[in-house]
Amino acid sequence: ARAKQEYASYLRECLHFRPAFKAFGLRWIRFAEEEPHLFRLLFWSGKLQGDFPERVTEMFADLLEPLLLEAENEFSLCETDARWLFQHMLVQANGIASLALCGEMELSEAAVSRSLSESCMSMVFYLKIKNGGLDTALAERMIAGIDRLPEEKR
């Protein structure tokens, strides 16, 4: 329980950044690099039975609400699509974290940030096309910000 609380506190700091959604993914990955034993205890111990994104969503439910709201507003998504996006981005971040933890991948924060942006953009475009509403202004804004790291909110 203490490990989960410590990790939740670490992740909660993402809410001080914009976009918090991206900062969450970067912090997820950074924690695996900075606290490998704790990360393994939380996510590799076999305690998370069932659907990984759904279980993590339950673990950090209080943190999820502002992240979903940001995604809904930033990308003009409904709550269901924002949740789908979050869960898929979580799998992406966890995959990068796991590869880094195993020593299989070393990427700079800028490279990881770009990878998360590209994945997010692809998934948002998929949702928009699926729902018949891809708008060029959103696409241009996302492409323009692809290399931007999260910035602290003022």
CSV table of C-alpha atoms in Angstrom, one decimal:
chain,number,residue,atom,x,y,z
A,1,ALA,CA,0.0,0.0,0.0
A,2,ARG,CA,2.9,2.4,0.8
A,3,ALA,CA,4.5,1.7,-2.6
A,4,LYS,CA,1.3,2.5,-4.4
A,5,GLN,CA,0.8,5.7,-2.4
A,6,GLU,CA,4.4,6.8,-3.1
A,7,TYR,CA,4.0,6.1,-6.8
A,8,ALA,CA,0.6,7.9,-6.9
A,9,SER,CA,2.2,10.9,-5.3
A,10,TYR,CA,5.0,10.9,-7.9
A,11,LEU,CA,2.5,10.6,-10.8
A,12,ARG,CA,0.2,13.2,-9.3
A,13,GLU,CA,2.9,15.8,-10.0
A,14,CYS,CA,2.1,15.5,-13.7
A,15,LEU,CA,-1.0,17.7,-13.0
A,16,HIS,CA,1.4,20.6,-12.5
A,17,PHE,CA,2.4,20.4,-16.2
A,18,ARG,CA,0.7,21.0,-19.5
A,19,PRO,CA,0.0,18.7,-21.2
A,20,ALA,CA,-0.5,16.6,-18.0
A,21,PHE,CA,-1.5,13.7,-20.2
A,22,LYS,CA,2.0,13.6,-21.7
A,23,ALA,CA,3.7,14.3,-18.4
A,24,PHE,CA,1.9,11.3,-16.9
A,25,GLY,CA,3.4,9.0,-19.6
A,26,LEU,CA,6.9,10.5,-19.2
A,27,ARG,CA,6.7,10.2,-15.4
A,28,TRP,CA,5.5,6.6,-15.7
A,29,ILE,CA,8.6,5.8,-17.7
A,30,ARG,CA,11.0,7.9,-15.6
A,31,PHE,CA,9.8,6.1,-12.4
A,32,ALA,CA,10.7,2.7,-13.9
A,33,GLU,CA,14.3,4.1,-14.5
A,34,GLU,CA,14.6,5.8,-11.2
A,35,GLU,CA,12.9,3.3,-8.9
A,36,PRO,CA,13.3,-0.1,-10.7
A,37,HIS,CA,12.6,-2.2,-7.6
A,38,LEU,CA,9.5,-0.4,-6.7
A,39,PHE,CA,8.2,-0.4,-10.3
A,40,ARG,CA,8.8,-4.2,-10.4
A,41,LEU,CA,7.0,-4.6,-7.1
A,42,LEU,CA,4.0,-2.6,-8.3
A,43,PHE,CA,3.7,-4.0,-11.8
A,44,TRP,CA,5.7,-7.1,-12.3
A,45,SER,CA,4.8,-9.0,-9.1
A,46,GLY,CA,1.7,-10.7,-10.6
A,47,LYS,CA,-0.6,-8.8,-8.2
A,48,LEU,CA,-2.3,-7.0,-11.1
A,49,GLN,CA,-4.6,-9.7,-12.2
A,50,GLY,CA,-6.8,-9.2,-15.3
A,51,ASP,CA,-6.7,-6.4,-17.9
A,52,PHE,CA,-3.6,-4.3,-17.1
A,53,PRO,CA,-5.0,-0.8,-18.3
A,54,GLU,CA,-8.3,-1.4,-16.5
A,55,ARG,CA,-6.5,-2.4,-13.2
A,56,VAL,CA,-4.2,0.6,-13.4
A,57,THR,CA,-7.1,2.9,-14.1
A,58,GLU,CA,-8.7,1.6,-10.9
A,59,MET,CA,-5.5,2.0,-8.9
A,60,PHE,CA,-5.2,5.7,-9.9
A,61,ALA,CA,-8.8,6.6,-10.3
A,62,ASP,CA,-8.4,10.0,-8.5
A,63,LEU,CA,-5.6,11.0,-10.8
A,64,LEU,CA,-7.5,9.8,-13.9
A,65,GLU,CA,-10.3,12.3,-13.8
A,66,PRO,CA,-8.2,15.5,-14.5
A,67,LEU,CA,-6.2,13.6,-17.2
A,68,LEU,CA,-9.4,12.4,-19.0
A,69,LEU,CA,-10.9,15.9,-18.7
A,70,GLU,CA,-7.7,17.4,-20.3
A,71,ALA,CA,-7.9,14.8,-23.2
A,72,GLU,CA,-11.6,15.5,-23.7
A,73,ASN,CA,-11.0,19.2,-23.9
A,74,GLU,CA,-7.7,19.2,-25.8
A,75,PHE,CA,-8.8,16.7,-28.5
A,76,SER,CA,-12.6,17.2,-28.4
A,77,LEU,CA,-13.3,13.6,-27.3
A,78,CYS,CA,-16.2,12.1,-25.4
A,79,GLU,CA,-15.3,10.5,-22.0
A,80,THR,CA,-15.4,7.0,-23.5
A,81,ASP,CA,-12.9,7.9,-26.2
A,82,ALA,CA,-10.7,9.8,-23.7
A,83,ARG,CA,-10.6,6.7,-21.5
A,84,TRP,CA,-9.8,4.5,-24.5
A,85,LEU,CA,-7.0,6.9,-25.4
A,86,PHE,CA,-5.6,6.9,-21.9
A,87,GLN,CA,-5.6,3.1,-21.6
A,88,HIS,CA,-3.8,2.7,-24.9
A,89,MET,CA,-1.3,5.4,-24.1
A,90,LEU,CA,-0.7,3.6,-20.7
A,91,VAL,CA,0.2,0.4,-22.6
A,92,GLN,CA,2.6,2.4,-24.7
A,93,ALA,CA,4.3,4.1,-21.7
A,94,ASN,CA,4.4,0.8,-19.8
A,95,GLY,CA,6.0,-0.9,-22.8
A,96,ILE,CA,8.7,1.7,-23.0
A,97,ALA,CA,9.2,1.6,-19.2
A,98,SER,CA,9.5,-2.2,-19.3
A,99,LEU,CA,12.1,-2.1,-22.1
A,100,ALA,CA,14.1,0.6,-20.3
A,101,LEU,CA,13.9,-1.4,-17.1
A,102,CYS,CA,15.3,-4.5,-18.8
A,103,GLY,CA,18.1,-2.5,-20.3
A,104,GLU,CA,16.8,-3.1,-23.8
A,105,MET,CA,16.2,0.5,-24.7
A,106,GLU,CA,17.8,3.8,-23.9
A,107,LEU,CA,16.0,6.9,-25.2
A,108,SER,CA,16.4,10.5,-24.3
A,109,GLU,CA,13.4,12.3,-22.7
A,110,ALA,CA,12.9,14.2,-26.0
A,111,ALA,CA,12.8,10.9,-28.0
A,112,VAL,CA,10.3,9.3,-25.5
A,113,SER,CA,8.2,12.5,-25.6
A,114,ARG,CA,8.1,12.4,-29.4
A,115,SER,CA,7.2,8.7,-29.4
A,116,LEU,CA,4.3,9.3,-27.0
A,117,SER,CA,3.2,12.3,-29.1
A,118,GLU,CA,3.2,10.3,-32.3
A,119,SER,CA,1.3,7.4,-30.7
A,120,CYS,CA,-1.2,9.8,-29.1
A,121,MET,CA,-1.7,11.7,-32.4
A,122,SER,CA,-2.2,8.4,-34.3
A,123,MET,CA,-4.8,7.2,-31.8
A,124,VAL,CA,-6.6,10.6,-31.8
A,125,PHE,CA,-6.7,10.6,-35.6
A,126,TYR,CA,-8.0,7.0,-35.5
A,127,LEU,CA,-10.8,8.0,-33.1
A,128,LYS,CA,-11.7,11.1,-35.1
A,129,ILE,CA,-11.8,9.2,-38.4
A,130,LYS,CA,-13.8,6.4,-36.9
A,131,ASN,CA,-16.3,8.9,-35.5
A,132,GLY,CA,-16.3,11.0,-38.8
A,133,GLY,CA,-14.8,14.2,-37.2
A,134,LEU,CA,-11.1,14.7,-38.0
A,135,ASP,CA,-10.6,18.4,-38.2
A,136,THR,CA,-7.5,19.9,-39.8
A,137,ALA,CA,-7.0,22.5,-37.1
A,138,LEU,CA,-6.7,19.8,-34.5
A,139,ALA,CA,-4.3,17.8,-36.8
A,140,GLU,CA,-2.1,20.9,-37.4
A,141,ARG,CA,-2.0,21.8,-33.7
A,142,MET,CA,-1.0,18.2,-32.8
A,143,ILE,CA,1.7,18.0,-35.5
A,144,ALA,CA,3.1,21.4,-34.5
A,145,GLY,CA,3.4,20.3,-30.8
A,146,ILE,CA,4.9,16.9,-31.5
A,147,ASP,CA,8.4,17.7,-30.2
A,148,ARG,CA,7.2,19.9,-27.3
A,149,LEU,CA,8.0,18.6,-23.8
A,150,PRO,CA,5.4,19.3,-21.1
A,151,GLU,CA,5.8,22.7,-19.4
A,152,GLU,CA,5.1,23.6,-15.9
A,153,LYS,CA,1.8,25.4,-15.5
A,154,ARG,CA,1.9,29.0,-14.3
